[in-house]
């Protein structure tokens, strides 16, 4: 039996979510990321669950369980209190190859963590977002 997807698009206004981010540095960086992601993707931001601002969608198939499919944003971010979480930058081979040029970051299983935008190369970020946004639906889905 396929698992029920927990994180889905909502009707929450992403601009209000970003405006409420704390501390102030997270809000400022979140506003900058919203502008960058919107420009690069040509997509309007959509809230996914309570804390992810996502751009575009694709259908995925879980590598561990092919019966587990769902939708997910192609790229996105979350201005979390401790750091920025950025999604979709390293999932495709081209993005993984370019990622070391981003600057100062750490990696989680599905995202890249950045303390502040000044720590990374914003032109490389734009390239990574464009690569992530080129993702197609998984053909197995």
PDB file of C-alpha atoms in Angstrom:
ATOM      1  CA  UNK A   1       0.000   0.000   0.000  1.00  0.00           C
ATOM      2  CA  UNK A   2       1.366   3.423  -0.978  1.00  0.00           C
ATOM      3  CA  UNK A   3       2.063   5.914   1.777  1.00  0.00           C
ATOM      4  CA  UNK A   4      -0.090   9.024   1.998  1.00  0.00           C
ATOM      5  CA  UNK A   5       1.872  12.125   1.059  1.00  0.00           C
ATOM      6  CA  UNK A   6       1.998  14.553   3.987  1.00  0.00           C
ATOM      7  CA  UNK A   7       3.478  17.673   2.388  1.00  0.00           C
ATOM      8  CA  UNK A   8       1.135  19.063  -0.276  1.00  0.00           C
ATOM      9  CA  UNK A   9       0.365  22.480  -1.783  1.00  0.00           C
ATOM     10  CA  UNK A  10      -1.751  24.763   0.400  1.00  0.00           C
ATOM     11  CA  UNK A  11      -3.657  28.017  -0.104  1.00  0.00           C
ATOM     12  CA  UNK A  12      -1.435  29.917   2.368  1.00  0.00           C
ATOM     13  CA  UNK A  13       0.071  33.075   0.862  1.00  0.00           C
ATOM     14  CA  UNK A  14       3.841  32.472   0.570  1.00  0.00           C
ATOM     15  CA  UNK A  15       4.546  36.204   0.810  1.00  0.00           C
ATOM     16  CA  UNK A  16       2.785  36.339   4.203  1.00  0.00           C
ATOM     17  CA  UNK A  17       4.755  33.272   5.343  1.00  0.00           C
ATOM     18  CA  UNK A  18       8.058  34.891   4.333  1.00  0.00           C
ATOM     19  CA  UNK A  19       7.075  38.214   5.916  1.00  0.00           C
ATOM     20  CA  UNK A  20       6.528  36.395   9.238  1.00  0.00           C
ATOM     21  CA  UNK A  21       9.911  34.616   9.187  1.00  0.00           C
ATOM     22  CA  UNK A  22      12.217  35.210  12.142  1.00  0.00           C
ATOM     23  CA  UNK A  23      14.814  36.380  12.871  1.00  0.00           C
ATOM     24  CA  UNK A  24      14.741  39.435  10.581  1.00  0.00           C
ATOM     25  CA  UNK A  25      17.749  38.154   8.592  1.00  0.00           C
ATOM     26  CA  UNK A  26      15.717  35.061   7.636  1.00  0.00           C
ATOM     27  CA  UNK A  27      12.877  37.303   6.420  1.00  0.00           C
ATOM     28  CA  UNK A  28      15.240  39.482   4.369  1.00  0.00           C
ATOM     29  CA  UNK A  29      16.977  36.444   2.845  1.00  0.00           C
ATOM     30  CA  UNK A  30      13.596  34.775   2.248  1.00  0.00           C
ATOM     31  CA  UNK A  31      12.369  37.823   0.330  1.00  0.00           C
ATOM     32  CA  UNK A  32      15.559  37.804  -1.763  1.00  0.00           C
ATOM     33  CA  UNK A  33      15.191  34.071  -2.466  1.00  0.00           C
ATOM     34  CA  UNK A  34      11.537  34.537  -3.469  1.00  0.00           C
ATOM     35  CA  UNK A  35      12.597  37.121  -6.041  1.00  0.00           C
ATOM     36  CA  UNK A  36      15.444  34.932  -7.378  1.00  0.00           C
ATOM     37  CA  UNK A  37      13.346  31.746  -7.598  1.00  0.00           C
ATOM     38  CA  UNK A  38      10.441  33.585  -9.275  1.00  0.00           C
ATOM     39  CA  UNK A  39      12.754  35.207 -11.841  1.00  0.00           C
ATOM     40  CA  UNK A  40      14.639  32.003 -12.671  1.00  0.00           C
ATOM     41  CA  UNK A  41      11.665  29.619 -12.757  1.00  0.00           C
ATOM     42  CA  UNK A  42       9.009  31.940 -14.175  1.00  0.00           C
ATOM     43  CA  UNK A  43       6.658  30.280 -11.657  1.00  0.00           C
ATOM     44  CA  UNK A  44       4.548  31.786  -8.899  1.00  0.00           C
ATOM     45  CA  UNK A  45       5.470  30.587  -5.398  1.00  0.00           C
ATOM     46  CA  UNK A  46       3.173  28.070  -3.696  1.00  0.00           C
ATOM     47  CA  UNK A  47       3.274  27.012  -0.053  1.00  0.00           C
ATOM     48  CA  UNK A  48       3.872  23.300   0.426  1.00  0.00           C
ATOM     49  CA  UNK A  49       2.861  22.209   3.897  1.00  0.00           C
ATOM     50  CA  UNK A  50       3.485  24.743   6.634  1.00  0.00           C
ATOM     51  CA  UNK A  51       7.029  25.808   5.719  1.00  0.00           C
ATOM     52  CA  UNK A  52       8.213  25.224   2.122  1.00  0.00           C
ATOM     53  CA  UNK A  53       7.892  27.837  -0.621  1.00  0.00           C
ATOM     54  CA  UNK A  54       7.863  25.773  -3.809  1.00  0.00           C
ATOM     55  CA  UNK A  55       8.120  26.445  -7.536  1.00  0.00           C
ATOM     56  CA  UNK A  56       6.712  24.147 -10.209  1.00  0.00           C
ATOM     57  CA  UNK A  57       5.767  20.517  -9.614  1.00  0.00           C
ATOM     58  CA  UNK A  58       6.822  17.109 -10.775  1.00  0.00           C
ATOM     59  CA  UNK A  59       5.691  13.563 -10.114  1.00  0.00           C
ATOM     60  CA  UNK A  60       8.211  11.428  -8.249  1.00  0.00           C
ATOM     61  CA  UNK A  61       8.544   7.706  -7.641  1.00  0.00           C
ATOM     62  CA  UNK A  62      10.254   6.629  -4.425  1.00  0.00           C
ATOM     63  CA  UNK A  63      13.475   4.713  -5.165  1.00  0.00           C
ATOM     64  CA  UNK A  64      12.865   2.456  -2.154  1.00  0.00           C
ATOM     65  CA  UNK A  65       9.214   1.700  -2.997  1.00  0.00           C
ATOM     66  CA  UNK A  66       8.070   2.193  -6.630  1.00  0.00           C
ATOM     67  CA  UNK A  67       4.433   2.054  -5.471  1.00  0.00           C
ATOM     68  CA  UNK A  68       5.055   5.232  -3.472  1.00  0.00           C
ATOM     69  CA  UNK A  69       4.486   8.164  -5.844  1.00  0.00           C
ATOM     70  CA  UNK A  70       3.493  11.761  -5.342  1.00  0.00           C
ATOM     71  CA  UNK A  71       4.018  15.348  -6.371  1.00  0.00           C
ATOM     72  CA  UNK A  72       6.739  17.668  -5.130  1.00  0.00           C
ATOM     73  CA  UNK A  73       8.015  21.142  -6.034  1.00  0.00           C
ATOM     74  CA  UNK A  74      10.809  21.144  -8.623  1.00  0.00           C
ATOM     75  CA  UNK A  75      12.670  23.716  -6.512  1.00  0.00           C
ATOM     76  CA  UNK A  76      11.951  25.671  -3.366  1.00  0.00           C
ATOM     77  CA  UNK A  77      13.178  26.991  -0.045  1.00  0.00           C
ATOM     78  CA  UNK A  78      12.274  27.550   3.557  1.00  0.00           C
ATOM     79  CA  UNK A  79      13.559  30.468   5.658  1.00  0.00           C
ATOM     80  CA  UNK A  80      13.867  28.426   8.849  1.00  0.00           C
ATOM     81  CA  UNK A  81      14.985  30.051  12.083  1.00  0.00           C
ATOM     82  CA  UNK A  82      18.479  28.478  12.167  1.00  0.00           C
ATOM     83  CA  UNK A  83      19.248  28.545   8.433  1.00  0.00           C
ATOM     84  CA  UNK A  84      17.815  28.566   4.933  1.00  0.00           C
ATOM     85  CA  UNK A  85      16.786  25.193   3.507  1.00  0.00           C
ATOM     86  CA  UNK A  86      16.947  25.096  -0.296  1.00  0.00           C
ATOM     87  CA  UNK A  87      15.345  22.230  -2.229  1.00  0.00           C
ATOM     88  CA  UNK A  88      15.897  20.794  -5.707  1.00  0.00           C
ATOM     89  CA  UNK A  89      19.485  21.953  -6.228  1.00  0.00           C
ATOM     90  CA  UNK A  90      21.306  18.621  -6.086  1.00  0.00           C
ATOM     91  CA  UNK A  91      18.811  16.026  -7.283  1.00  0.00           C
ATOM     92  CA  UNK A  92      19.852  16.009 -10.948  1.00  0.00           C
ATOM     93  CA  UNK A  93      23.413  15.038 -12.002  1.00  0.00           C
ATOM     94  CA  UNK A  94      24.084  18.506 -13.459  1.00  0.00           C
ATOM     95  CA  UNK A  95      23.100  20.164 -10.192  1.00  0.00           C
ATOM     96  CA  UNK A  96      25.153  17.757  -8.093  1.00  0.00           C
ATOM     97  CA  UNK A  97      28.185  18.504 -10.287  1.00  0.00           C
ATOM     98  CA  UNK A  98      27.756  22.293  -9.960  1.00  0.00           C
ATOM     99  CA  UNK A  99      26.886  22.328  -6.239  1.00  0.00           C
ATOM    100  CA  UNK A 100      30.504  22.493  -4.946  1.00  0.00           C
ATOM    101  CA  UNK A 101      30.800  25.928  -6.601  1.00  0.00           C
ATOM    102  CA  UNK A 102      27.868  27.328  -4.575  1.00  0.00           C
ATOM    103  CA  UNK A 103      29.953  28.514  -1.627  1.00  0.00           C
ATOM    104  CA  UNK A 104      29.477  27.809   2.069  1.00  0.00           C
ATOM    105  CA  UNK A 105      26.688  25.269   2.671  1.00  0.00           C
ATOM    106  CA  UNK A 106      25.913  21.945   4.289  1.00  0.00           C
ATOM    107  CA  UNK A 107      23.763  19.142   2.928  1.00  0.00           C
ATOM    108  CA  UNK A 108      20.734  17.326   4.234  1.00  0.00           C
ATOM    109  CA  UNK A 109      19.216  14.289   2.559  1.00  0.00           C
ATOM    110  CA  UNK A 110      16.924  16.341   0.324  1.00  0.00           C
ATOM    111  CA  UNK A 111      18.167  19.886   0.647  1.00  0.00           C
ATOM    112  CA  UNK A 112      21.068  22.275   0.986  1.00  0.00           C
ATOM    113  CA  UNK A 113      21.428  24.398   4.131  1.00  0.00           C
ATOM    114  CA  UNK A 114      22.779  27.947   3.961  1.00  0.00           C
ATOM    115  CA  UNK A 115      23.257  30.239   6.966  1.00  0.00           C
ATOM    116  CA  UNK A 116      23.044  33.488   4.970  1.00  0.00           C
ATOM    117  CA  UNK A 117      22.910  34.453   1.314  1.00  0.00           C
ATOM    118  CA  UNK A 118      26.223  36.311   1.597  1.00  0.00           C
ATOM    119  CA  UNK A 119      27.884  32.899   2.050  1.00  0.00           C
ATOM    120  CA  UNK A 120      26.966  31.688  -1.437  1.00  0.00           C
ATOM    121  CA  UNK A 121      27.445  32.695  -5.076  1.00  0.00           C
ATOM    122  CA  UNK A 122      24.019  33.896  -6.223  1.00  0.00           C
ATOM    123  CA  UNK A 123      24.860  33.335  -9.905  1.00  0.00           C
ATOM    124  CA  UNK A 124      25.660  29.677  -9.158  1.00  0.00           C
ATOM    125  CA  UNK A 125      22.418  29.503  -7.149  1.00  0.00           C
ATOM    126  CA  UNK A 126      20.521  30.799 -10.186  1.00  0.00           C
ATOM    127  CA  UNK A 127      22.126  28.120 -12.363  1.00  0.00           C
ATOM    128  CA  UNK A 128      21.252  25.425  -9.827  1.00  0.00           C
ATOM    129  CA  UNK A 129      17.640  26.606  -9.656  1.00  0.00           C
ATOM    130  CA  UNK A 130      17.398  26.541 -13.470  1.00  0.00           C
ATOM    131  CA  UNK A 131      18.771  22.989 -13.516  1.00  0.00           C
ATOM    132  CA  UNK A 132      16.331  21.868 -10.811  1.00  0.00           C
ATOM    133  CA  UNK A 133      13.452  23.552 -12.598  1.00  0.00           C
ATOM    134  CA  UNK A 134      14.242  21.545 -15.758  1.00  0.00           C
ATOM    135  CA  UNK A 135      13.274  18.320 -13.930  1.00  0.00           C
ATOM    136  CA  UNK A 136      10.684  16.155 -15.700  1.00  0.00           C
ATOM    137  CA  UNK A 137       8.167  13.748 -14.214  1.00  0.00           C
ATOM    138  CA  UNK A 138       9.587  10.354 -13.314  1.00  0.00           C
ATOM    139  CA  UNK A 139       8.600   8.092 -16.239  1.00  0.00           C
ATOM    140  CA  UNK A 140       7.746   5.290 -13.801  1.00  0.00           C
ATOM    141  CA  UNK A 141       5.033   7.493 -12.182  1.00  0.00           C
TER     142      UNK A 141
END
